PDB file of C-alpha atoms in Angstrom:
ATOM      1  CA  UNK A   1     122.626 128.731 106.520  1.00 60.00           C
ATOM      2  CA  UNK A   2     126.289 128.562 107.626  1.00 66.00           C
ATOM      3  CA  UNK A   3     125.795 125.083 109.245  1.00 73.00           C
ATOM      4  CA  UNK A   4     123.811 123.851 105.836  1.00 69.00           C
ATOM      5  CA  UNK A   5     126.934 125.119 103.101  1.00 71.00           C
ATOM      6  CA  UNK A   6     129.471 123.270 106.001  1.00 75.00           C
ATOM      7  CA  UNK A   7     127.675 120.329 105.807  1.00 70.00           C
ATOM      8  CA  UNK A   8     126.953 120.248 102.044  1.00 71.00           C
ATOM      9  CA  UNK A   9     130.799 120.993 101.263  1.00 75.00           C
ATOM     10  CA  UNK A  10     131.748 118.156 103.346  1.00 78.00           C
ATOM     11  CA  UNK A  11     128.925 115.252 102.540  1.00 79.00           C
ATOM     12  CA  UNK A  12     129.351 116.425  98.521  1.00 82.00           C
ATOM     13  CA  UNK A  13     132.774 115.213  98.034  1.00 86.00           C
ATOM     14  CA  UNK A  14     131.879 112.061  99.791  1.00 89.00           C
ATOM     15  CA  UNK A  15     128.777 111.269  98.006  1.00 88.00           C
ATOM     16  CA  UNK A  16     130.611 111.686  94.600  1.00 88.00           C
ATOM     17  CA  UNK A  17     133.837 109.934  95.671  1.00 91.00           C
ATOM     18  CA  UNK A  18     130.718 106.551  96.459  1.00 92.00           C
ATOM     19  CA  UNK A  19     129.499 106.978  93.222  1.00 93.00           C
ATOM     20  CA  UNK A  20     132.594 107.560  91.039  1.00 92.00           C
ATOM     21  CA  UNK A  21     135.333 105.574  93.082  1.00 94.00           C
ATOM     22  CA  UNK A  22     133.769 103.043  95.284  1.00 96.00           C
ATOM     23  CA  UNK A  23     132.704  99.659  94.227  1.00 97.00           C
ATOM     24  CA  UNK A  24     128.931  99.368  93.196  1.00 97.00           C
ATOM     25  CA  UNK A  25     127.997  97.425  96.439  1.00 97.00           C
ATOM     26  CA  UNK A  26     129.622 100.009  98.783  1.00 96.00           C
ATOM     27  CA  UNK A  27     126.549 102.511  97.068  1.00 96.00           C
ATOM     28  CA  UNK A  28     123.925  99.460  98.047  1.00 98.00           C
ATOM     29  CA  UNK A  29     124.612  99.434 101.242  1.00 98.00           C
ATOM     30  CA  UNK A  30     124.850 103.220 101.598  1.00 97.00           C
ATOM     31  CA  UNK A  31     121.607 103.560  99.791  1.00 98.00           C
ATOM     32  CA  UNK A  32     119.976 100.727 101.983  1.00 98.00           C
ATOM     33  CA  UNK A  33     121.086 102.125 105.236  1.00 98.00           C
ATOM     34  CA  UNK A  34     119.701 105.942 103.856  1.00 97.00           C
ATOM     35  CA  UNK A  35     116.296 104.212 103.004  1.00 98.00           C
ATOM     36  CA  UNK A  36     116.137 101.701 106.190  1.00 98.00           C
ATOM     37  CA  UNK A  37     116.326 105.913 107.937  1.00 98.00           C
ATOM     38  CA  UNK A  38     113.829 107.299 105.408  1.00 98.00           C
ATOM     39  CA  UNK A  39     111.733 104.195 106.330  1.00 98.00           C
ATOM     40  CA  UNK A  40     111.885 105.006 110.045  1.00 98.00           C
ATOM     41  CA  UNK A  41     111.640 108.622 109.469  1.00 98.00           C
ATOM     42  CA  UNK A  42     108.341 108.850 107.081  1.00 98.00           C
ATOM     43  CA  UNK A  43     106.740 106.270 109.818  1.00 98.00           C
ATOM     44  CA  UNK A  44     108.062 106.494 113.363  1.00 97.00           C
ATOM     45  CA  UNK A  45     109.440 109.812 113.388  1.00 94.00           C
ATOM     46  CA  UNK A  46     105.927 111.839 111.273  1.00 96.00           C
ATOM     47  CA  UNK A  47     104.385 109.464 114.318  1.00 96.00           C
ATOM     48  CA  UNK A  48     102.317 108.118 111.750  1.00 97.00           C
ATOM     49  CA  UNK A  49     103.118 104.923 112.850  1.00 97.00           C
ATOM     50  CA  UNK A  50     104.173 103.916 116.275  1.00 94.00           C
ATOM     51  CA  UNK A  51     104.067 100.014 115.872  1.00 96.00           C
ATOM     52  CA  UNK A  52     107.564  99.134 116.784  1.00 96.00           C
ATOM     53  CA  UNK A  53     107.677  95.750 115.036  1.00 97.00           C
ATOM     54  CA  UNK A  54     105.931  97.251 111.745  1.00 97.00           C
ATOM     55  CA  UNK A  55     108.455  99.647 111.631  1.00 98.00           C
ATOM     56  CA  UNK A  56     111.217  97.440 112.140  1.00 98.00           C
ATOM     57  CA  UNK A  57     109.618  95.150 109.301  1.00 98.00           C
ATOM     58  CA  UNK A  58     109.598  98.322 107.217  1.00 98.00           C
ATOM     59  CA  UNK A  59     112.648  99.390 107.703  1.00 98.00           C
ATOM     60  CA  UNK A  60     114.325  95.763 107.324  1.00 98.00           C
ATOM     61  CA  UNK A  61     112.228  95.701 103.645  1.00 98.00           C
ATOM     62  CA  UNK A  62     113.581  99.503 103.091  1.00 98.00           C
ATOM     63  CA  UNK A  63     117.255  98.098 103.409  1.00 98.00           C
ATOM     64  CA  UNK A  64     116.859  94.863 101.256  1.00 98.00           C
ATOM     65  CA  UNK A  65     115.490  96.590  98.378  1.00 98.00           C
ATOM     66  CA  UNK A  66     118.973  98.386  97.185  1.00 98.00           C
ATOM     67  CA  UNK A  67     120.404  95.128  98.053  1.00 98.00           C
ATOM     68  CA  UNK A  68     117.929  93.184  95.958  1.00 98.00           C
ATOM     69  CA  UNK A  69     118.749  95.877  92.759  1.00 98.00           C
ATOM     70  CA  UNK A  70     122.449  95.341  93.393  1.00 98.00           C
ATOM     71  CA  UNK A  71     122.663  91.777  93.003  1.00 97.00           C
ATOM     72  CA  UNK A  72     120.231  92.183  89.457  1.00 96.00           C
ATOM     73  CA  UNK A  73     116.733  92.385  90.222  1.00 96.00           C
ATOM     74  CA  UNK A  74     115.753  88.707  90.852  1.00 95.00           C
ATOM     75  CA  UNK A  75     112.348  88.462  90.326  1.00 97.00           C
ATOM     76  CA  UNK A  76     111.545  85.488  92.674  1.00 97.00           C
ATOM     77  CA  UNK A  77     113.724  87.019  95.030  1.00 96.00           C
ATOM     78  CA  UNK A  78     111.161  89.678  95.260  1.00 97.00           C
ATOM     79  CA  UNK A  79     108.352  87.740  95.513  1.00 97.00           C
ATOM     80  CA  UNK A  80     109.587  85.980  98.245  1.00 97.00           C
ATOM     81  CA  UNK A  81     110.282  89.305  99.648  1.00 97.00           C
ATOM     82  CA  UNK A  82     106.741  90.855  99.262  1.00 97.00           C
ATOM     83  CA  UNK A  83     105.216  87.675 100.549  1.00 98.00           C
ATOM     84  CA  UNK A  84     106.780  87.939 103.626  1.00 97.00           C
ATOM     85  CA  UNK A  85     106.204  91.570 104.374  1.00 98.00           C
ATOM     86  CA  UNK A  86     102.589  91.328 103.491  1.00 97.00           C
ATOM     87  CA  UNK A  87     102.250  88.082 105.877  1.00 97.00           C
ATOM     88  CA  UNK A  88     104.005  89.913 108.337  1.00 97.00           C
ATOM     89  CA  UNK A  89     101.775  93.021 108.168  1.00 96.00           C
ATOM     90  CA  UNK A  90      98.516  90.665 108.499  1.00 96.00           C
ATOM     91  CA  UNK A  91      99.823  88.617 111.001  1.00 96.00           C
ATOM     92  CA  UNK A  92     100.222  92.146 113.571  1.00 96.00           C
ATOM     93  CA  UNK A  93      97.000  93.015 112.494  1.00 95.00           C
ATOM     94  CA  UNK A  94      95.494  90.225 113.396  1.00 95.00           C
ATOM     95  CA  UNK A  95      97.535  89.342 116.466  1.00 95.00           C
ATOM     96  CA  UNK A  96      96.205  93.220 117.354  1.00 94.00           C
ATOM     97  CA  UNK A  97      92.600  92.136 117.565  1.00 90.00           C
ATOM     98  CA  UNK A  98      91.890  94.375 114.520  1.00 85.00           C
ATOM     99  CA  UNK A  99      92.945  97.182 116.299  1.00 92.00           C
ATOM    100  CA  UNK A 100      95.360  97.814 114.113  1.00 94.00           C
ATOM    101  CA  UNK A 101      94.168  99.436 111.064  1.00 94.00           C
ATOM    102  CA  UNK A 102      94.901  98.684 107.366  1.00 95.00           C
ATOM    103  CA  UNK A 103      95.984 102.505 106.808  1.00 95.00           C
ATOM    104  CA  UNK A 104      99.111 101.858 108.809  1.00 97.00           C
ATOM    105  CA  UNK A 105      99.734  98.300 106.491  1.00 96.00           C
ATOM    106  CA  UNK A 106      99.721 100.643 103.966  1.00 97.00           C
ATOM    107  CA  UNK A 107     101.859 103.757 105.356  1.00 97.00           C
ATOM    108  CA  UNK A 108     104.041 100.881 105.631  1.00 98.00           C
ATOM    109  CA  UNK A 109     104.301  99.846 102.042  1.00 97.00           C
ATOM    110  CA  UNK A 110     104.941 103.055 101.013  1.00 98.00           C
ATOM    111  CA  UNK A 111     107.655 103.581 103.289  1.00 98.00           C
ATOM    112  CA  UNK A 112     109.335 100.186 103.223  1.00 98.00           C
ATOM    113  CA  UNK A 113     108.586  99.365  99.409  1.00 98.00           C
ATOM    114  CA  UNK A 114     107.435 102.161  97.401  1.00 98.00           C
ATOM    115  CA  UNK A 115     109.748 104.810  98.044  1.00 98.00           C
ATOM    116  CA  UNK A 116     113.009 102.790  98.590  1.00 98.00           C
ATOM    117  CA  UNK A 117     112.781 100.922  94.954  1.00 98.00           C
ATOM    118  CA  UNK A 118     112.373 104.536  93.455  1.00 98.00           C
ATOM    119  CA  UNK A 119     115.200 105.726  94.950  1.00 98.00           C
ATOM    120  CA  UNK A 120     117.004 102.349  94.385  1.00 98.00           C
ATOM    121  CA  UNK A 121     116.469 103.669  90.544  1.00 98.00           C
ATOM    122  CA  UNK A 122     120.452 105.118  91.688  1.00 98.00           C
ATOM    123  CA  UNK A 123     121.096 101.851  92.594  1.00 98.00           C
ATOM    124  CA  UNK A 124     120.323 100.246  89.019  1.00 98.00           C
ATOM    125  CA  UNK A 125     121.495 102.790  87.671  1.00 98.00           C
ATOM    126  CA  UNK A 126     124.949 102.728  88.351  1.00 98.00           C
ATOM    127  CA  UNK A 127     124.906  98.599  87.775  1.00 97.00           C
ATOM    128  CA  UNK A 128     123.996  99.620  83.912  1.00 96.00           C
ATOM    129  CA  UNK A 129     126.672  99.893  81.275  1.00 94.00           C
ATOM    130  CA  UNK A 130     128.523 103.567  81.766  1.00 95.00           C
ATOM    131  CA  UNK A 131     126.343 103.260  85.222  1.00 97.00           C
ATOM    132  CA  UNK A 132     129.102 105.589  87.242  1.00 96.00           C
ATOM    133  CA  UNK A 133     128.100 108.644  84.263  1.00 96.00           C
ATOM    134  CA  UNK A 134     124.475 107.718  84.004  1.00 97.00           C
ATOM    135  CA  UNK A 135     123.937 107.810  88.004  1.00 97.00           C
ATOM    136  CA  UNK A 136     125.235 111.353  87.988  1.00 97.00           C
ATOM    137  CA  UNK A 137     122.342 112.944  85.642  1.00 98.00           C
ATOM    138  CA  UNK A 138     119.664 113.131  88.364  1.00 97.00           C
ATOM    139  CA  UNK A 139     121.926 114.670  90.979  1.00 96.00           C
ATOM    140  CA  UNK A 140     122.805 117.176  88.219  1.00 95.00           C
ATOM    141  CA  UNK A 141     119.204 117.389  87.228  1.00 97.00           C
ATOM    142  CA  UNK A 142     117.800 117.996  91.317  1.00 95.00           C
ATOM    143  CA  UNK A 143     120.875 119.664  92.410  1.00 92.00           C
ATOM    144  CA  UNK A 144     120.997 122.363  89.835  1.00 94.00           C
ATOM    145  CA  UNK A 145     117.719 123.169  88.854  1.00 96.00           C
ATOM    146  CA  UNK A 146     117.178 123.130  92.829  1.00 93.00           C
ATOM    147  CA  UNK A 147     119.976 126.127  92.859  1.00 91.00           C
ATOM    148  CA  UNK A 148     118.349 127.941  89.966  1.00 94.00           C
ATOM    149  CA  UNK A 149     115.024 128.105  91.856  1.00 94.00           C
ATOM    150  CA  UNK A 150     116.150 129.003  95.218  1.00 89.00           C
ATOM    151  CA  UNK A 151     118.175 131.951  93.631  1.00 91.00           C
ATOM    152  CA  UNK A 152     115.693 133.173  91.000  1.00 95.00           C
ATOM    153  CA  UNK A 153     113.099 132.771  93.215  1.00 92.00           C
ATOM    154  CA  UNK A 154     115.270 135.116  96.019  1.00 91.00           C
ATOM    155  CA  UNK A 155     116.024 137.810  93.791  1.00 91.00           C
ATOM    156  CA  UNK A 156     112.344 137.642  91.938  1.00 92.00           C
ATOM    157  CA  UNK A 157     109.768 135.861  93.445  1.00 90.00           C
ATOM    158  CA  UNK A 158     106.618 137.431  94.126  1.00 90.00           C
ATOM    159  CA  UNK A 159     104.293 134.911  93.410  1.00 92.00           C
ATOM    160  CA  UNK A 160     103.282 131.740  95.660  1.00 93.00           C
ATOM    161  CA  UNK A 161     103.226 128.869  94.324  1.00 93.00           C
ATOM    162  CA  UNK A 162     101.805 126.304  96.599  1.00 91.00           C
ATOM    163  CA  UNK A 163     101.109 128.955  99.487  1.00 91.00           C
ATOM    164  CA  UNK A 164      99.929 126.381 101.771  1.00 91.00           C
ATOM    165  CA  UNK A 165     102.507 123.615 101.300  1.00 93.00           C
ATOM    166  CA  UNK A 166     105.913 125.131 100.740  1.00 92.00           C
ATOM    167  CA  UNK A 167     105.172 129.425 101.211  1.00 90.00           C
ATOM    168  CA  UNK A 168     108.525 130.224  99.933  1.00 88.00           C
ATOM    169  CA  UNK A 169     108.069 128.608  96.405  1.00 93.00           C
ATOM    170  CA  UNK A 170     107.618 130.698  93.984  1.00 95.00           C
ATOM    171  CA  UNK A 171     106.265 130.824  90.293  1.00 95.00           C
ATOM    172  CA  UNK A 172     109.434 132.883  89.075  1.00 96.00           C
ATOM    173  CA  UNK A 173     111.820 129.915  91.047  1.00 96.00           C
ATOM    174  CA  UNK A 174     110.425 127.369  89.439  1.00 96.00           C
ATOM    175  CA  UNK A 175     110.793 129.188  85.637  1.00 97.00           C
ATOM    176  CA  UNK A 176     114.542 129.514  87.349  1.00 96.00           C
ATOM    177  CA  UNK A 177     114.551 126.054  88.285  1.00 97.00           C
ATOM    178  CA  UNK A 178     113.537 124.619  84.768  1.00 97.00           C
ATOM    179  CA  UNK A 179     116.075 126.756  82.949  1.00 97.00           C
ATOM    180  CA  UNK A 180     118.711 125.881  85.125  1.00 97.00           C
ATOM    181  CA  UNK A 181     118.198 122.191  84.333  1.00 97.00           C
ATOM    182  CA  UNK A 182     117.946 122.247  81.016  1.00 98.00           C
ATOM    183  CA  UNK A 183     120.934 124.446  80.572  1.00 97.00           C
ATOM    184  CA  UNK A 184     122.952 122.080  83.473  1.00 96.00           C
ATOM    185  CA  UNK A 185     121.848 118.813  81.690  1.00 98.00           C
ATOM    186  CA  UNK A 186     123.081 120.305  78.217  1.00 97.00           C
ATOM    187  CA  UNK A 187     126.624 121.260  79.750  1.00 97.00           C
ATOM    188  CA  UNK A 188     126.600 118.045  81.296  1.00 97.00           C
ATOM    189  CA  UNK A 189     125.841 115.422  78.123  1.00 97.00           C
ATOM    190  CA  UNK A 190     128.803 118.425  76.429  1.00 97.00           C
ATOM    191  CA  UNK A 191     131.019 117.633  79.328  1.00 97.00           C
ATOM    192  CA  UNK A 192     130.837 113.780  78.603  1.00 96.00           C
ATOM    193  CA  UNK A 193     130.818 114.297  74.663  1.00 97.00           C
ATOM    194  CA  UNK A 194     133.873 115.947  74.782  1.00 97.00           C
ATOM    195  CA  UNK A 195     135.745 114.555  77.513  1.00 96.00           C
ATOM    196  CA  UNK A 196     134.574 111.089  77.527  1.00 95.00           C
ATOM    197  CA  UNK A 197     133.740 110.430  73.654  1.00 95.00           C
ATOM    198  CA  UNK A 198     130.309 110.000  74.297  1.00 96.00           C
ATOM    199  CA  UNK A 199     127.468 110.508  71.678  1.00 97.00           C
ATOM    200  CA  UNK A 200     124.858 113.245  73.136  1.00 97.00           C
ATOM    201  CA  UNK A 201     121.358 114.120  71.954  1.00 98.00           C
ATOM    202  CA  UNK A 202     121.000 117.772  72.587  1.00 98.00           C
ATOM    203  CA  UNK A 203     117.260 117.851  72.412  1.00 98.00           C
ATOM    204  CA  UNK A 204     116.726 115.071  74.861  1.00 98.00           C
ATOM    205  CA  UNK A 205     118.980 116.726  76.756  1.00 98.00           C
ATOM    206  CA  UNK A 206     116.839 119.778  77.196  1.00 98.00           C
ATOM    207  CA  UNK A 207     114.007 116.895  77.819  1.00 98.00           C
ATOM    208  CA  UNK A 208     115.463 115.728  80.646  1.00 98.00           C
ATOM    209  CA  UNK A 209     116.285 119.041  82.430  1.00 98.00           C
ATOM    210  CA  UNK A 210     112.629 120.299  81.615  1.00 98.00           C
ATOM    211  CA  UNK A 211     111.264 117.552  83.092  1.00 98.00           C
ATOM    212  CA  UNK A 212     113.304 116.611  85.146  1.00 98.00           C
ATOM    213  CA  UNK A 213     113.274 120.173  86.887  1.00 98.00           C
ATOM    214  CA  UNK A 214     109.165 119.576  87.193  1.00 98.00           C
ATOM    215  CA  UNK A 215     109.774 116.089  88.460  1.00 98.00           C
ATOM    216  CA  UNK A 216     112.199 117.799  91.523  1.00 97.00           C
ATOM    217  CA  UNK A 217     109.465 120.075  92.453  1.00 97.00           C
ATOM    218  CA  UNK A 218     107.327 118.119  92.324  1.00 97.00           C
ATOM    219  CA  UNK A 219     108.668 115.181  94.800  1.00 97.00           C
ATOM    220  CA  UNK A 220     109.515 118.260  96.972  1.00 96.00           C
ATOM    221  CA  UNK A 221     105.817 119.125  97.397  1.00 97.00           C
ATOM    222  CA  UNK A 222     104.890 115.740  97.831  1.00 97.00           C
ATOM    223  CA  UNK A 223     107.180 115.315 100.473  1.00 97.00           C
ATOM    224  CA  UNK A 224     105.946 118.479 101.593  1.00 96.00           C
ATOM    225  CA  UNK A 225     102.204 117.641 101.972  1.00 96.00           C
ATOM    226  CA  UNK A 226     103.267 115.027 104.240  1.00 96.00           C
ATOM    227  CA  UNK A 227     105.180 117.296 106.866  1.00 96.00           C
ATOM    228  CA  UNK A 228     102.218 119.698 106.920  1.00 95.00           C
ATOM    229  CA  UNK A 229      99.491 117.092 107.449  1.00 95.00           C
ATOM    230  CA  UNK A 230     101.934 115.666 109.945  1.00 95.00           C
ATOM    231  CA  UNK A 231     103.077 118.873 111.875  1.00 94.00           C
ATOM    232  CA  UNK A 232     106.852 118.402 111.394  1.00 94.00           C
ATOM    233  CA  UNK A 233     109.424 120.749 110.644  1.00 92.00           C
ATOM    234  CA  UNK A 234     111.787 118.030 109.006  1.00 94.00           C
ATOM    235  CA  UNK A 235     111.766 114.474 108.882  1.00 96.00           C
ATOM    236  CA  UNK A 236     114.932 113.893 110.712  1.00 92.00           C
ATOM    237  CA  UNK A 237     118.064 115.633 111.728  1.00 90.00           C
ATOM    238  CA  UNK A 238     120.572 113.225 110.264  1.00 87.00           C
ATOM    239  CA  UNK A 239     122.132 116.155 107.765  1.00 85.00           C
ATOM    240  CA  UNK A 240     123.146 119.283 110.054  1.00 82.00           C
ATOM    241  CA  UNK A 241     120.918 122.322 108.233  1.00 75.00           C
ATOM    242  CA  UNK A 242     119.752 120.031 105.899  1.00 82.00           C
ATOM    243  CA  UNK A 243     117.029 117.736 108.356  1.00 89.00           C
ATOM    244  CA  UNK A 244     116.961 113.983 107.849  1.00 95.00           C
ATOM    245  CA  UNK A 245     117.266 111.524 104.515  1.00 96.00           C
ATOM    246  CA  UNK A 246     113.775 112.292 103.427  1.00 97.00           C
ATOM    247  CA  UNK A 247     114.156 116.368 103.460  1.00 95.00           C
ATOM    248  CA  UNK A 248     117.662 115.930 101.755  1.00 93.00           C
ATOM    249  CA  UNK A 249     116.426 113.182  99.179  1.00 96.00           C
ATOM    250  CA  UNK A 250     112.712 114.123  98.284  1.00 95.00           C
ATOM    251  CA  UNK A 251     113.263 115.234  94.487  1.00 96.00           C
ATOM    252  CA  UNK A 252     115.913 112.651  94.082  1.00 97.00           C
ATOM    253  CA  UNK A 253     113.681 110.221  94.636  1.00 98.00           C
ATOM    254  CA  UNK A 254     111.367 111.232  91.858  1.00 98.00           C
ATOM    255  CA  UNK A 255     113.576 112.318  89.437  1.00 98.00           C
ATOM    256  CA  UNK A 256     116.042 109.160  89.788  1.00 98.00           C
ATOM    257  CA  UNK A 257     113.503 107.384  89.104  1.00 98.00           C
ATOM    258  CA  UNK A 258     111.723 109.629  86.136  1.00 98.00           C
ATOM    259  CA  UNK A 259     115.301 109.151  84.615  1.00 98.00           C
ATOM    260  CA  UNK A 260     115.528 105.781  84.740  1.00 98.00           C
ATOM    261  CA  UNK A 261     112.976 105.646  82.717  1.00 98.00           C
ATOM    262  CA  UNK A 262     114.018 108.288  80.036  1.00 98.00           C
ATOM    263  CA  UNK A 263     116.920 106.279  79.816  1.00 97.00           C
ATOM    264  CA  UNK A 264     114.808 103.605  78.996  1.00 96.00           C
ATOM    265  CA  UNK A 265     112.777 105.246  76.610  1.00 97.00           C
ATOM    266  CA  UNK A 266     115.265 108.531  74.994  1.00 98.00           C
ATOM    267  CA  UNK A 267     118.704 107.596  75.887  1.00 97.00           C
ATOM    268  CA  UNK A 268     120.338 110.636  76.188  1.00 97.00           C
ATOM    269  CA  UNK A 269     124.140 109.120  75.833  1.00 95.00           C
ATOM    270  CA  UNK A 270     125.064 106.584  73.655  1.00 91.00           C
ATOM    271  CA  UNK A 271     129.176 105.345  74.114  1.00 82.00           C
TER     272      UNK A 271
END
């Protein structure tokens, strides 16, 4: 426990000084060295896949995708992009003599693709208009109603959640969890209404942290299911007490993405 608060008090500061201070392409490239890891984590290091070159391809399609949001999204850009990681893919499967199954192909998309544009949602996020405020809502949203649950769920769980998948989630954390989101997200839009002259919508407010809060646990226990089936203990151990990108990162990645699209769809701040 000691080891995790030391770490968390000294990567904190740095994460927020990226986000606030730095220029927008300094969080790109941290973002697509942290999923070019995840990449290699989810595939090499669960030993799900061992195929050196597919995870090199993986992680190389991991990195690009931050890049790729950074510099706006270019669609052809992408398509470029996909049809050289699929030909890639089917080219070591074939040069394999079809020993090489299509389940690893797809492990691979999911590790390379899938998961590093959701958690690129950061990415476009902070490229938006007001992108350094906006970026901070689902670290607020994770990070608090995280502490809510782990605390609640200390001083009054008694009643397993998913036994099987994470034993020391309870029901009573995650009541804690939702109620410290919604109360953190409505301190937060207050925060930027009164300091930063923002215009707030209360109610959507309490939207986000509700579901937001849901959306954290929920990319924990996926994230979860995978170390279980896998028989790991963490994905990595990048993060002293914390385990690697994927154990640090697993409701972000949901719930950056889940608010991307509430932004989309409820704006929550208006300037």
């Amino acid at each position: 426990m000691k080891t995790r608060i030391i770490a968390a008090v000294v990567l904190l500061p740095l994460l927020l000084l990226v986000l606030l201070a730095a220029p927008t392409i300094v969080t790109a490239i941290l973002f697509s060295l942290l999923c070019a890891i995840g990449a290699y984590e989810l595939l090499y290091g669960t030993g799900m896949v061992r195929h050196p070159r597919l995870v090199i391809y993986s992680m190389l399609a991991a990195a690009l995708v931050p890049l790729w949001c950074w510099f706006g999204c270019e669609i052809a850009a992408a398509k470029a992009g996909i049809l050289a990681f699929f030909g890639l893919m089917f080219m070591e499967m074939m040069l394999s003599n079809l020993k090489l199954k299509l389940d690893k192909v797809a492990l691979c998309v999911f590790g390379g693709l899938l998961i590093p544009y959701m958690l690129s949602s950061l990415v476009r996020l902070i490229v938006a208009n007001n992108g350094r405020f906006l970026v901070l809502i689902p670290f607020a949203i994770a990070f608090l109603s995280d502490s809510g649950a782990y605390f609640i769920g200390c001083k009054f769980g008694k009643h397993k959640m998913a036994p099987v998948i994470s034993p020391k989630k309870s029901v009573e954390g995650l009541l804690g969890g939702m109620i410290a989101g919604v109360l953190g997200m409505i301190i937060f839009v207050l925060v930027l209404q009164l300091g930063f002259g923002f215009q707030v919508n209360y109610i959507y407010a309490a939207i986000y942290g509700l579901i937001g809060s849901l959306a954290g646990v929920f990319g924990d226990l996926c994230f979860s299911v995978i170390k279980r089936q896998t028989g790991i203990k963490d994905y990595g151990n990048l993060i002293p007490g914390h385990g690697g990108v994927l154990d640090r990162f697993d409701s972000i990645i949901v719930v950056a993405f889940l608010v991307e699209l509430l932004l989309h769809w409820i704006p929550v701040v208006v300037k």
